[in-house]
Amino acid sequence: MAKATGLWLVGARGSVATTAITGLLALRANLVEPVGCVTARPELAHELFPGWTELVVGGHDIAHQPLAKRAEQLADAGVLPHRIVPAIADDLRAVSAEIRHGYHPAEAHEPAAAAIDRMAADIARFQHSHDLEQVVVVNVSSTEAPFPELPEHDDLAALDAALRDPARTVLPPSSVAAYAAVRAGCAYVEFTPSLGIRVPALRALAERSGLPYAGADGKTGETLLRTALAPMFTERALRVRSWAGTNLLGGGDGATLADAEQVRGKLASKGRGLAALLGEEVTAPLHIDNVPELGEQKTAWDHVSVEGFLGTQLTLQFTWNGYDSALAAPLILDLTRLVTAARRAGERGALGALGFFFKDPLGSTEHRLAEQARELADWIGGLHAEGAQG
Amino acid sequence: MAKATGLWLVGARGSVATTAITGLLALRANLVEPVGCVTARPELAHELFPGWTELVVGGHDIAHQPLAKRAEQLADAGVLPHRIVPAIADDLRAVSAEIRHGYHPAEAHEPAAAAIDRMAADIARFQHSHDLEQVVVVNVSSTEAPFPELPEHDDLAALDAALRDPARTVLPPSSVAAYAAVRAGCAYVEFTPSLGIRVPALRALAERSGLPYAGADGKTGETLLRTALAPMFTERALRVRSWAGTNLLGGGDGATLADAEQVRGKLASKGRGLAALLGEEVTAPLHIDNVPELGEQKTAWDHVSVEGFLGTQLTLQFTWNGYDSALAAPLILDLTRLVTAARRAGERGALGALGFFFKDPLGSTEHRLAEQARELADWIGGLHAEGAQG
Amino acid sequence: MAKATGLWLVGARGSVATTAITGLLALRANLVEPVGCVTARPELAHELFPGWTELVVGGHDIAHQPLAKRAEQLADAGVLPHRIVPAIADDLRAVSAEIRHGYHPAEAHEPAAAAIDRMAADIARFQHSHDLEQVVVVNVSSTEAPFPELPEHDDLAALDAALRDPARTVLPPSSVAAYAAVRAGCAYVEFTPSLGIRVPALRALAERSGLPYAGADGKTGETLLRTALAPMFTERALRVRSWAGTNLLGGGDGATLADAEQVRGKLASKGRGLAALLGEEVTAPLHIDNVPELGEQKTAWDHVSVEGFLGTQLTLQFTWNGYDSALAAPLILDLTRLVTAARRAGERGALGALGFFFKDPLGSTEHRLAEQARELADWIGGLHAEGAQG
Amino acid sequence: MAKATGLWLVGARGSVATTAITGLLALRANLVEPVGCVTARPELAHELFPGWTELVVGGHDIAHQPLAKRAEQLADAGVLPHRIVPAIADDLRAVSAEIRHGYHPAEAHEPAAAAIDRMAADIARFQHSHDLEQVVVVNVSSTEAPFPELPEHDDLAALDAALRDPARTVLPPSSVAAYAAVRAGCAYVEFTPSLGIRVPALRALAERSGLPYAGADGKTGETLLRTALAPMFTERALRVRSWAGTNLLGGGDGATLADAEQVRGKLASKGRGLAALLGEEVTAPLHIDNVPELGEQKTAWDHVSVEGFLGTQLTLQFTWNGYDSALAAPLILDLTRLVTAARRAGERGALGALGFFFKDPLGSTEHRLAEQARELADWIGGLHAEGAQG
């Protein structure tokens, strides 16, 4: 039997991570069906995907709340069914015990270089103690404010030197986590709009180390719909004139994104995609509002004004409502399985074929959802275990 | 220079036809850009498509209102820009003069067989007098009530005999028109949900006669969106639980479809598509309401309830508002160009690759819009003039 | 201390009743605040209103499921907070024990006259055993199909004779319940669109017996909004051209109303109100669809087309989403308190001032919500205990 | 016969003014019905209201485009019916000839004091040349950025001194216009959120001069709906938790309000009203976006999250779409008639009873639309010509 795979979550006690973990444990216990898991579609089944029972979870977080407690809160908020949490309480406690203290510059008593060493060691210990074939590191921690490009980002030696200087902050926490992952010999998935592995020197290092990576910024709501709908207009030769959007978020994400600084990264990522889809810039005001009263829900309203035949106006409005964490969580499990399979098949560097999952796909310029779905299916179809290929 | 192509519209004085004709004349006069015309996308350009100046229009209708008058009404209703109608008034009059009296059983003073002869002769005369390479017949007349299947529909000889019997009505007007088209050696496009060419004996006759045909029921609004959105849910492994829709229509179409009998055909066509897209039947109440106060506008509201990860609920609502005729008209021009090219390339029978344009595609079981767009592009890419292939 | 008041629910094991009972018990236990209870607004406080602890609940139902079981189902469906049901389980059992078998012609082994006697005796026994000052009977059972007007409805003697004839059905179950209420000397509230007390002979009997009554058809969703919004258009001299509505309902009510027969009563009641509000008939297609997948939720979409200055078009669309039972339940408690106070103040006959709560107000032609709110406040302000007035 | 009344528009060549003028001329010519004119409702008819033929229009503007040209543009944009403009072209030219050059500090070659003198003289000349009983000045010019409170605002002598100092800007253009109005002995209406007459020294001067005034910030869209809907929640004891809004505006207003500075006034005015309506502050993010592609249309989307019985969630969303100028214009005519009547009846100071028309009513704290409608009707009912009262 194959060795198990590790899933190492950065931000492991947050809403998305807790939902993903609870879901995995519930799937393993046959308490639920894998609705929302793309890799569970019969059409996409592949022998290189690890099974639900072949995944072991650990992670980093700077918070310390037990997972079971967080899961209960999520059940009260409607994200998880009440019946599930008690049924997997023991397993939740076991995962909670695998979560190590993370890194945040505000509380750091160590230079970043030391944090990277410490975190890489955490992951390596986790891999060793569970005898794992490999570990996939997935960042689901809070969205960071955009981080400036620095000259050190292009040169690993210069970067390493700067990281040892306690007076400087040359990488945000997401990139510290990404570096730790690569250092530990792990594939990395950037599920947030944060910088993460998108530092040239880190990307190059991953590539040289034979490691695949994927990202960025999981596509779970408004953007998912936009990438399904915008091609419709283009293919019908209709001219989108404006595409306005408002997002109402409760939960921690709402609070984070209400901060004008942090939200810039998210908005920039969304804007890039829309222009790419439509082939031109259009008027596209976009807002993300923190509405704590909505709890874990998010609601998006989009208003699209379109020029049709002979200059007539078409208008499309949509409202999308769901639980943010429940939209993201199954994709975490999918990405873990897909990246595991990619590495088994010897893939390295940016996995552009996983653009289907992301607002800002690394390794791909394709934003159209249907095309991404096809590329994903083709890519899966072409996967072969590395040894088998030789 | 190539000979011109004829576009023969059944229902040539209706809103859709008038908008298509006005649009064609405005395109020819460089008064507007071809927004909404799929075949005008640079990616799809093909030498076998006739140019805007290479199309000559005629048609059948049982109404007698001059096209220019109808165009003015449509301008007042917001469907056409006011500035265009005076600029092409002469051309409108010329097209109006090419419209012959149509066929409706309620006013028929002739057996259907005689009507077919008469209408085929009208088309042949039109082709001859304009020295046209070919004529494409497109049905845009009012939606008919579903017509029962009859044994005669499977046997041309039996059908012909029954059509000569003035006491029987074995074909609805759309099929009478389709028969006349085939008799006149013309390709046929069924743009409405009416029976049209979907009579086995007529389809066989078209095939034997080397004629291509396409249909049915132009996809211009709610269904267009559904075929863009439903695959999104499927590809993300989300389970659609219910998909409710309400359509508010003014204009003639609203009045026609308000009739409980007539609407059955439309609703059935929409329902088949949704089940095909989702892979299963879901609760999908659907209404078409006549709201004359909306003029030429149509508004659709859809409410989709979806099961996500761990049983959580997602909800998508959309509202689509546009001018029905302006949505349909450019597709009429596209279909004329595409069917012309198909015949030039020697295609015969149902053109499944044109399913992109239809709610109920003949010759195809594919309903996913993006897949249809790809099939269309591939098919266009593979077209070669018949002689050139040899 | 004042004697307690009885609340006798017809349909006492249904969703609305269960929610009202659970809510009352939770209010009594100080587990929740009286959000949604109009009579709990400080502005409307009145000494004649019984307190939450001064209400005792019983009722009739033809179903036998224990209330606690039903409450758990409603908690799973999101209507009730999970934490409440266990906290009031004993009280729920106590109320459940006060529910007697109801009446339905399909299962009746007795003529209606006998059912009326039996049910009136049930109520009287309930009143006596709890030493209640009075009992208010509220019908929250399933909506009935419209019942034809009969000559016997105008004449109590003729009605009584017909009710004794086992071969005839001259009253629907709601009216049987209303008759039983009046026979037992109780005020009656018709919360559904069913006939209930709206039988002339019964209304006259209630009046003669010094009993107040109120109804009909609780205003909880789409109609609530319509009666708030329609006056806005009228007061601004804007002309509503069309007002289309679609209601999606899960739960038992959805199934009941999906029946084309039953829904007629509901639609008629809604239509009357709209015409009254706008001062004229407008195009107003209206649908109620059963969508079981929505559980206890109901969603209404309304599309209003309005003519403004110089013939310009305004469009208002709204979507309303909520839990049907949670919208209705607090009004049941309000009506019980208000009708109790009315009787204490010596009011008899139709309580038009309670029109605020109803789609089809008895004793009033006012449909404008704000006016109804004012009338209600004025009426409450004018209430005095009967003895105190003398 | 009564002398005519003057309507003097500040911003007389803008969209709102042009639409109001065109509408008045069309009403006078019996080309349209007074849809949208509150004072034309039969219930509110009053002999002190001037008739449509008894109003003479002039105004100030810093733009010079002829009204007829602007009206044609508005017809192309859908705000005015095409048929009307040619029919009243002569009258439009006559009004256009009555528009004098306005005041803007950016182009001022005069101290503000001189501008006030000049503008007051313009109005006086207009009144004299048309032999008008009185002139009502209405500000419909572009929204200004919030203007700081200054000590001079409380003291007329100090204000006058500062206005003569060319180095200082102590009043925004709207207040310069308001001062000119009062100087000329005219009633003043502030239809925008700008400061206008809301300078204590100017208010006091108007009061001392026996002049009525009204404002501020016409209530035409989102806020109109909010003031109709918010009382519904309050009266039903439902607790609004959040009320988010997004406004998409094309036209000049969109461009003006897209400026972060200018929009602050508008947003502040909207926010004050909502808190007043709900009795408490709620989370209420609000955006105004400039979407030039929408032309003269404005679209508002509101999302309201409400706590109902037992903590259940209700959600109301609405979308409002209309032509901004067509919503505002009839109110300009109404306010002119009402203020004329007020002065005839001897009213002076802030006309709180006109709060029905404003987001930020002067002289009133009532925001509930239905209450405002009632106050307006009562106030109209109580108006008597001043002489007649003695």
Short mmCIF file of N, CA and C in Angstrom, two decimals, chain A residues 227-341:
data_model
loop_
_atom_site.label_atom_id
_atom_site.label_comp_id
_atom_site.label_asym_id
_atom_site.label_seq_id
_atom_site.Cartn_x
_atom_site.Cartn_y
_atom_site.Cartn_z
N THR A 227 -15.84 34.33 -14.47
CA THR A 227 -15.09 33.57 -15.47
C THR A 227 -15.97 32.56 -16.21
N ALA A 228 -17.16 32.31 -15.66
CA ALA A 228 -18.13 31.50 -16.41
C ALA A 228 -18.94 32.38 -17.36
N LEU A 229 -19.20 33.62 -16.94
CA LEU A 229 -20.12 34.48 -17.71
C LEU A 229 -19.42 35.35 -18.75
N ALA A 230 -18.25 35.87 -18.43
CA ALA A 230 -17.61 36.79 -19.38
C ALA A 230 -17.39 36.15 -20.74
N PRO A 231 -16.94 34.89 -20.81
CA PRO A 231 -16.77 34.28 -22.14
C PRO A 231 -18.08 34.21 -22.93
N MET A 232 -19.20 34.09 -22.23
CA MET A 232 -20.49 34.08 -22.93
C MET A 232 -20.66 35.36 -23.74
N PHE A 233 -20.34 36.49 -23.13
CA PHE A 233 -20.48 37.75 -23.86
C PHE A 233 -19.51 37.80 -25.03
N THR A 234 -18.27 37.43 -24.76
CA THR A 234 -17.26 37.49 -25.81
C THR A 234 -17.63 36.58 -26.98
N GLU A 235 -18.04 35.37 -26.66
CA GLU A 235 -18.35 34.41 -27.73
C GLU A 235 -19.58 34.83 -28.51
N ARG A 236 -20.45 35.59 -27.90
CA ARG A 236 -21.62 36.07 -28.62
C ARG A 236 -21.37 37.45 -29.23
N ALA A 237 -20.13 37.91 -29.19
CA ALA A 237 -19.74 39.19 -29.81
C ALA A 237 -20.49 40.37 -29.18
N LEU A 238 -20.90 40.20 -27.92
CA LEU A 238 -21.55 41.29 -27.19
C LEU A 238 -20.46 42.06 -26.45
N ARG A 239 -20.63 43.36 -26.35
CA ARG A 239 -19.57 44.20 -25.81
C ARG A 239 -19.89 44.65 -24.38
N VAL A 240 -19.19 44.10 -23.43
CA VAL A 240 -19.40 44.51 -22.04
C VAL A 240 -18.91 45.95 -21.89
N ARG A 241 -19.79 46.80 -21.36
CA ARG A 241 -19.44 48.21 -21.17
C ARG A 241 -18.99 48.49 -19.75
N SER A 242 -19.62 47.85 -18.80
CA SER A 242 -19.25 48.06 -17.40
C SER A 242 -19.60 46.82 -16.61
N TRP A 243 -18.83 46.58 -15.57
CA TRP A 243 -19.06 45.39 -14.74
C TRP A 243 -18.75 45.79 -13.30
N ALA A 244 -19.79 46.16 -12.57
CA ALA A 244 -19.63 46.64 -11.20
C ALA A 244 -19.89 45.50 -10.23
N GLY A 245 -19.17 45.52 -9.11
CA GLY A 245 -19.35 44.46 -8.13
C GLY A 245 -19.26 44.95 -6.71
N THR A 246 -20.07 44.36 -5.86
CA THR A 246 -20.00 44.65 -4.44
C THR A 246 -20.01 43.33 -3.70
N ASN A 247 -19.07 43.17 -2.78
CA ASN A 247 -18.98 41.96 -1.98
C ASN A 247 -19.21 42.30 -0.52
N LEU A 248 -20.14 41.59 0.09
CA LEU A 248 -20.38 41.77 1.53
C LEU A 248 -19.88 40.53 2.24
N LEU A 249 -18.97 40.72 3.17
CA LEU A 249 -18.36 39.60 3.87
C LEU A 249 -18.47 39.79 5.37
N GLY A 250 -18.86 38.76 6.05
CA GLY A 250 -18.71 38.75 7.50
C GLY A 250 -17.44 37.98 7.81
N GLY A 251 -17.38 37.41 8.98
CA GLY A 251 -16.26 36.53 9.32
C GLY A 251 -14.94 37.26 9.36
N GLY A 252 -13.90 36.52 9.63
CA GLY A 252 -12.58 37.12 9.76
C GLY A 252 -12.13 37.75 8.46
N ASP A 253 -12.50 37.12 7.35
CA ASP A 253 -12.06 37.62 6.06
C ASP A 253 -12.61 39.01 5.81
N GLY A 254 -13.87 39.21 6.22
CA GLY A 254 -14.46 40.52 6.05
C GLY A 254 -13.67 41.58 6.80
N ALA A 255 -13.30 41.28 8.03
CA ALA A 255 -12.55 42.25 8.84
C ALA A 255 -11.19 42.52 8.21
N THR A 256 -10.53 41.46 7.77
CA THR A 256 -9.22 41.63 7.16
C THR A 256 -9.32 42.50 5.91
N LEU A 257 -10.29 42.19 5.09
CA LEU A 257 -10.37 42.86 3.80
C LEU A 257 -10.95 44.26 3.91
N ALA A 258 -11.63 44.55 5.04
CA ALA A 258 -12.13 45.90 5.22
C ALA A 258 -10.97 46.88 5.34
N ASP A 259 -9.83 46.35 5.77
CA ASP A 259 -8.65 47.20 5.87
C ASP A 259 -8.24 47.60 4.45
N ALA A 260 -8.23 48.90 4.20
CA ALA A 260 -8.03 49.40 2.84
C ALA A 260 -6.74 48.87 2.24
N GLU A 261 -5.72 48.70 3.07
CA GLU A 261 -4.44 48.23 2.57
C GLU A 261 -4.51 46.78 2.09
N GLN A 262 -5.08 45.94 2.94
CA GLN A 262 -5.12 44.50 2.63
C GLN A 262 -5.95 44.23 1.39
N VAL A 263 -7.01 45.03 1.24
CA VAL A 263 -7.94 44.73 0.18
C VAL A 263 -7.34 45.02 -1.19
N ARG A 264 -6.33 45.87 -1.24
CA ARG A 264 -5.77 46.21 -2.54
C ARG A 264 -5.32 44.98 -3.32
N GLY A 265 -4.71 44.03 -2.61
CA GLY A 265 -4.23 42.83 -3.28
C GLY A 265 -5.37 42.05 -3.90
N LYS A 266 -6.44 41.92 -3.14
CA LYS A 266 -7.61 41.17 -3.61
C LYS A 266 -8.24 41.86 -4.82
N LEU A 267 -8.42 43.16 -4.72
CA LEU A 267 -9.08 43.88 -5.81
C LEU A 267 -8.21 43.85 -7.07
N ALA A 268 -6.92 44.00 -6.90
CA ALA A 268 -6.02 43.99 -8.06
C ALA A 268 -6.12 42.64 -8.75
N SER A 269 -6.12 41.57 -7.97
CA SER A 269 -6.19 40.23 -8.53
C SER A 269 -7.49 40.05 -9.31
N LYS A 270 -8.61 40.55 -8.76
CA LYS A 270 -9.89 40.42 -9.46
C LYS A 270 -9.90 41.25 -10.75
N GLY A 271 -9.35 42.46 -10.67
CA GLY A 271 -9.36 43.35 -11.83
C GLY A 271 -8.58 42.80 -13.00
N ARG A 272 -7.40 42.25 -12.70
CA ARG A 272 -6.57 41.67 -13.76
C ARG A 272 -7.35 40.62 -14.54
N GLY A 273 -8.06 39.77 -13.79
CA GLY A 273 -8.79 38.68 -14.44
C GLY A 273 -9.87 39.20 -15.37
N LEU A 274 -10.61 40.21 -14.94
CA LEU A 274 -11.72 40.69 -15.76
C LEU A 274 -11.22 41.27 -17.08
N ALA A 275 -10.18 42.09 -17.01
CA ALA A 275 -9.64 42.67 -18.24
C ALA A 275 -9.14 41.57 -19.17
N ALA A 276 -8.51 40.56 -18.59
CA ALA A 276 -8.02 39.46 -19.42
C ALA A 276 -9.17 38.74 -20.11
N LEU A 277 -10.28 38.57 -19.37
CA LEU A 277 -11.42 37.84 -19.94
C LEU A 277 -12.09 38.62 -21.06
N LEU A 278 -12.19 39.93 -20.90
CA LEU A 278 -12.94 40.73 -21.86
C LEU A 278 -12.06 41.27 -22.98
N GLY A 279 -10.77 41.13 -22.80
CA GLY A 279 -9.87 41.59 -23.86
C GLY A 279 -9.66 43.09 -23.85
N GLU A 280 -10.25 43.77 -22.89
CA GLU A 280 -10.04 45.22 -22.78
C GLU A 280 -10.44 45.66 -21.37
N GLU A 281 -9.99 46.83 -21.00
CA GLU A 281 -10.37 47.41 -19.71
C GLU A 281 -11.80 47.95 -19.84
N VAL A 282 -12.63 47.67 -18.87
CA VAL A 282 -13.96 48.29 -18.84
C VAL A 282 -14.13 48.97 -17.48
N THR A 283 -15.09 49.86 -17.41
CA THR A 283 -15.42 50.48 -16.11
C THR A 283 -15.85 49.36 -15.17
N ALA A 284 -15.14 49.20 -14.08
CA ALA A 284 -15.42 48.04 -13.22
C ALA A 284 -15.20 48.36 -11.76
N PRO A 285 -16.03 49.25 -11.20
CA PRO A 285 -15.88 49.55 -9.77
C PRO A 285 -16.15 48.28 -8.95
N LEU A 286 -15.38 48.10 -7.91
CA LEU A 286 -15.45 46.86 -7.14
C LEU A 286 -15.25 47.19 -5.67
N HIS A 287 -16.11 46.65 -4.84
CA HIS A 287 -16.00 46.92 -3.41
C HIS A 287 -16.04 45.63 -2.60
N ILE A 288 -15.31 45.63 -1.52
CA ILE A 288 -15.41 44.55 -0.54
C ILE A 288 -15.73 45.21 0.80
N ASP A 289 -16.89 44.90 1.33
CA ASP A 289 -17.33 45.52 2.59
C ASP A 289 -17.37 44.49 3.70
N ASN A 290 -16.95 44.90 4.87
CA ASN A 290 -17.04 44.06 6.04
C ASN A 290 -18.40 44.24 6.70
N VAL A 291 -19.19 43.19 6.73
CA VAL A 291 -20.52 43.23 7.37
C VAL A 291 -20.56 42.09 8.37
N PRO A 292 -20.06 42.33 9.58
CA PRO A 292 -19.91 41.23 10.55
C PRO A 292 -21.23 40.52 10.82
N GLU A 293 -22.34 41.24 10.67
CA GLU A 293 -23.65 40.66 10.94
C GLU A 293 -23.96 39.47 10.01
N LEU A 294 -23.24 39.36 8.90
CA LEU A 294 -23.51 38.25 7.99
C LEU A 294 -22.82 36.96 8.43
N GLY A 295 -22.08 37.02 9.52
CA GLY A 295 -21.43 35.81 10.02
C GLY A 295 -20.48 35.25 8.99
N GLU A 296 -20.56 33.97 8.72
CA GLU A 296 -19.63 33.34 7.79
C GLU A 296 -20.09 33.44 6.33
N GLN A 297 -21.21 34.12 6.12
CA GLN A 297 -21.71 34.22 4.75
C GLN A 297 -21.00 35.29 3.93
N LYS A 298 -20.99 35.10 2.64
CA LYS A 298 -20.61 36.21 1.77
C LYS A 298 -21.65 36.32 0.67
N THR A 299 -21.89 37.56 0.28
CA THR A 299 -22.86 37.85 -0.76
C THR A 299 -22.19 38.77 -1.76
N ALA A 300 -22.31 38.43 -3.02
CA ALA A 300 -21.77 39.31 -4.06
C ALA A 300 -22.91 39.73 -4.97
N TRP A 301 -22.91 41.01 -5.32
CA TRP A 301 -23.85 41.51 -6.32
C TRP A 301 -23.03 42.07 -7.47
N ASP A 302 -23.33 41.62 -8.68
CA ASP A 302 -22.66 42.14 -9.85
C ASP A 302 -23.69 42.73 -10.80
N HIS A 303 -23.33 43.83 -11.41
CA HIS A 303 -24.20 44.50 -12.38
C HIS A 303 -23.38 44.69 -13.65
N VAL A 304 -23.84 44.07 -14.72
CA VAL A 304 -23.11 44.09 -15.98
C VAL A 304 -23.95 44.81 -17.02
N SER A 305 -23.37 45.82 -17.61
CA SER A 305 -24.05 46.55 -18.67
C SER A 305 -23.38 46.19 -19.99
N VAL A 306 -24.18 45.80 -20.95
CA VAL A 306 -23.65 45.21 -22.17
C VAL A 306 -24.27 45.89 -23.38
N GLU A 307 -23.44 46.15 -24.38
CA GLU A 307 -23.96 46.68 -25.64
C GLU A 307 -24.25 45.52 -26.57
N GLY A 308 -25.48 45.50 -27.07
CA GLY A 308 -25.88 44.45 -28.00
C GLY A 308 -26.05 45.01 -29.41
N PHE A 309 -26.78 44.28 -30.22
CA PHE A 309 -27.00 44.61 -31.63
C PHE A 309 -27.57 46.01 -31.75
N LEU A 310 -27.00 46.79 -32.64
CA LEU A 310 -27.48 48.14 -32.95
C LEU A 310 -27.42 49.07 -31.73
N GLY A 311 -26.53 48.77 -30.82
CA GLY A 311 -26.34 49.67 -29.68
C GLY A 311 -27.34 49.49 -28.56
N THR A 312 -28.21 48.50 -28.64
CA THR A 312 -29.19 48.29 -27.55
C THR A 312 -28.47 47.84 -26.28
N GLN A 313 -29.13 48.10 -25.16
CA GLN A 313 -28.53 47.77 -23.87
C GLN A 313 -29.08 46.46 -23.32
N LEU A 314 -28.20 45.62 -22.87
CA LEU A 314 -28.58 44.43 -22.10
C LEU A 314 -28.06 44.64 -20.68
N THR A 315 -28.76 44.12 -19.73
CA THR A 315 -28.27 44.22 -18.35
C THR A 315 -28.36 42.85 -17.70
N LEU A 316 -27.30 42.47 -17.08
CA LEU A 316 -27.29 41.24 -16.29
C LEU A 316 -26.93 41.60 -14.86
N GLN A 317 -27.72 41.15 -13.93
CA GLN A 317 -27.38 41.30 -12.53
C GLN A 317 -27.36 39.92 -11.89
N PHE A 318 -26.40 39.68 -11.02
CA PHE A 318 -26.53 38.44 -10.26
C PHE A 318 -26.17 38.66 -8.80
N THR A 319 -26.78 37.84 -7.97
CA THR A 319 -26.45 37.81 -6.55
C THR A 319 -26.03 36.39 -6.22
N TRP A 320 -24.92 36.30 -5.54
CA TRP A 320 -24.35 35.01 -5.17
C TRP A 320 -24.23 35.00 -3.66
N ASN A 321 -24.79 34.00 -3.03
CA ASN A 321 -24.72 33.93 -1.58
C ASN A 321 -24.26 32.55 -1.15
N GLY A 322 -23.29 32.50 -0.28
CA GLY A 322 -22.82 31.21 0.21
C GLY A 322 -21.94 31.40 1.42
N TYR A 323 -21.47 30.29 1.96
CA TYR A 323 -20.54 30.33 3.07
C TYR A 323 -19.13 30.25 2.51
N ASP A 324 -18.39 31.30 2.77
CA ASP A 324 -17.07 31.44 2.17
C ASP A 324 -16.21 30.20 2.40
N SER A 325 -16.17 29.74 3.62
CA SER A 325 -15.28 28.63 3.95
C SER A 325 -15.73 27.34 3.28
N ALA A 326 -17.04 27.17 3.15
CA ALA A 326 -17.53 25.95 2.53
C ALA A 326 -17.26 25.96 1.03
N LEU A 327 -17.12 27.15 0.45
CA LEU A 327 -16.77 27.23 -0.96
C LEU A 327 -15.29 26.91 -1.17
N ALA A 328 -14.46 27.35 -0.21
CA ALA A 328 -13.01 27.18 -0.38
C ALA A 328 -12.54 25.79 0.03
N ALA A 329 -13.14 25.25 1.09
CA ALA A 329 -12.57 24.06 1.72
C ALA A 329 -12.41 22.86 0.78
N PRO A 330 -13.41 22.52 -0.03
CA PRO A 330 -13.21 21.32 -0.86
C PRO A 330 -12.08 21.52 -1.87
N LEU A 331 -11.85 22.76 -2.28
CA LEU A 331 -10.77 23.01 -3.23
C LEU A 331 -9.41 22.75 -2.59
N ILE A 332 -9.31 22.96 -1.28
CA ILE A 332 -8.07 22.67 -0.57
C ILE A 332 -7.76 21.17 -0.68
N LEU A 333 -8.82 20.38 -0.49
CA LEU A 333 -8.62 18.92 -0.60
C LEU A 333 -8.28 18.54 -2.03
N ASP A 334 -8.97 19.17 -2.99
CA ASP A 334 -8.67 18.88 -4.40
C ASP A 334 -7.22 19.22 -4.72
N LEU A 335 -6.81 20.41 -4.30
CA LEU A 335 -5.46 20.85 -4.65
C LEU A 335 -4.40 19.95 -4.04
N THR A 336 -4.68 19.48 -2.84
CA THR A 336 -3.74 18.57 -2.19
C THR A 336 -3.60 17.28 -3.01
N ARG A 337 -4.72 16.77 -3.45
CA ARG A 337 -4.67 15.53 -4.24
C ARG A 337 -3.99 15.76 -5.59
N LEU A 338 -4.29 16.89 -6.20
CA LEU A 338 -3.76 17.16 -7.54
C LEU A 338 -2.26 17.42 -7.48
N VAL A 339 -1.84 18.17 -6.46
CA VAL A 339 -0.41 18.48 -6.38
C VAL A 339 0.37 17.23 -5.99
N THR A 340 -0.22 16.40 -5.16
CA THR A 340 0.41 15.12 -4.85
C THR A 340 0.63 14.31 -6.12
N ALA A 341 -0.43 14.23 -6.92
CA ALA A 341 -0.34 13.46 -8.16
C ALA A 341 0.68 14.09 -9.11
#
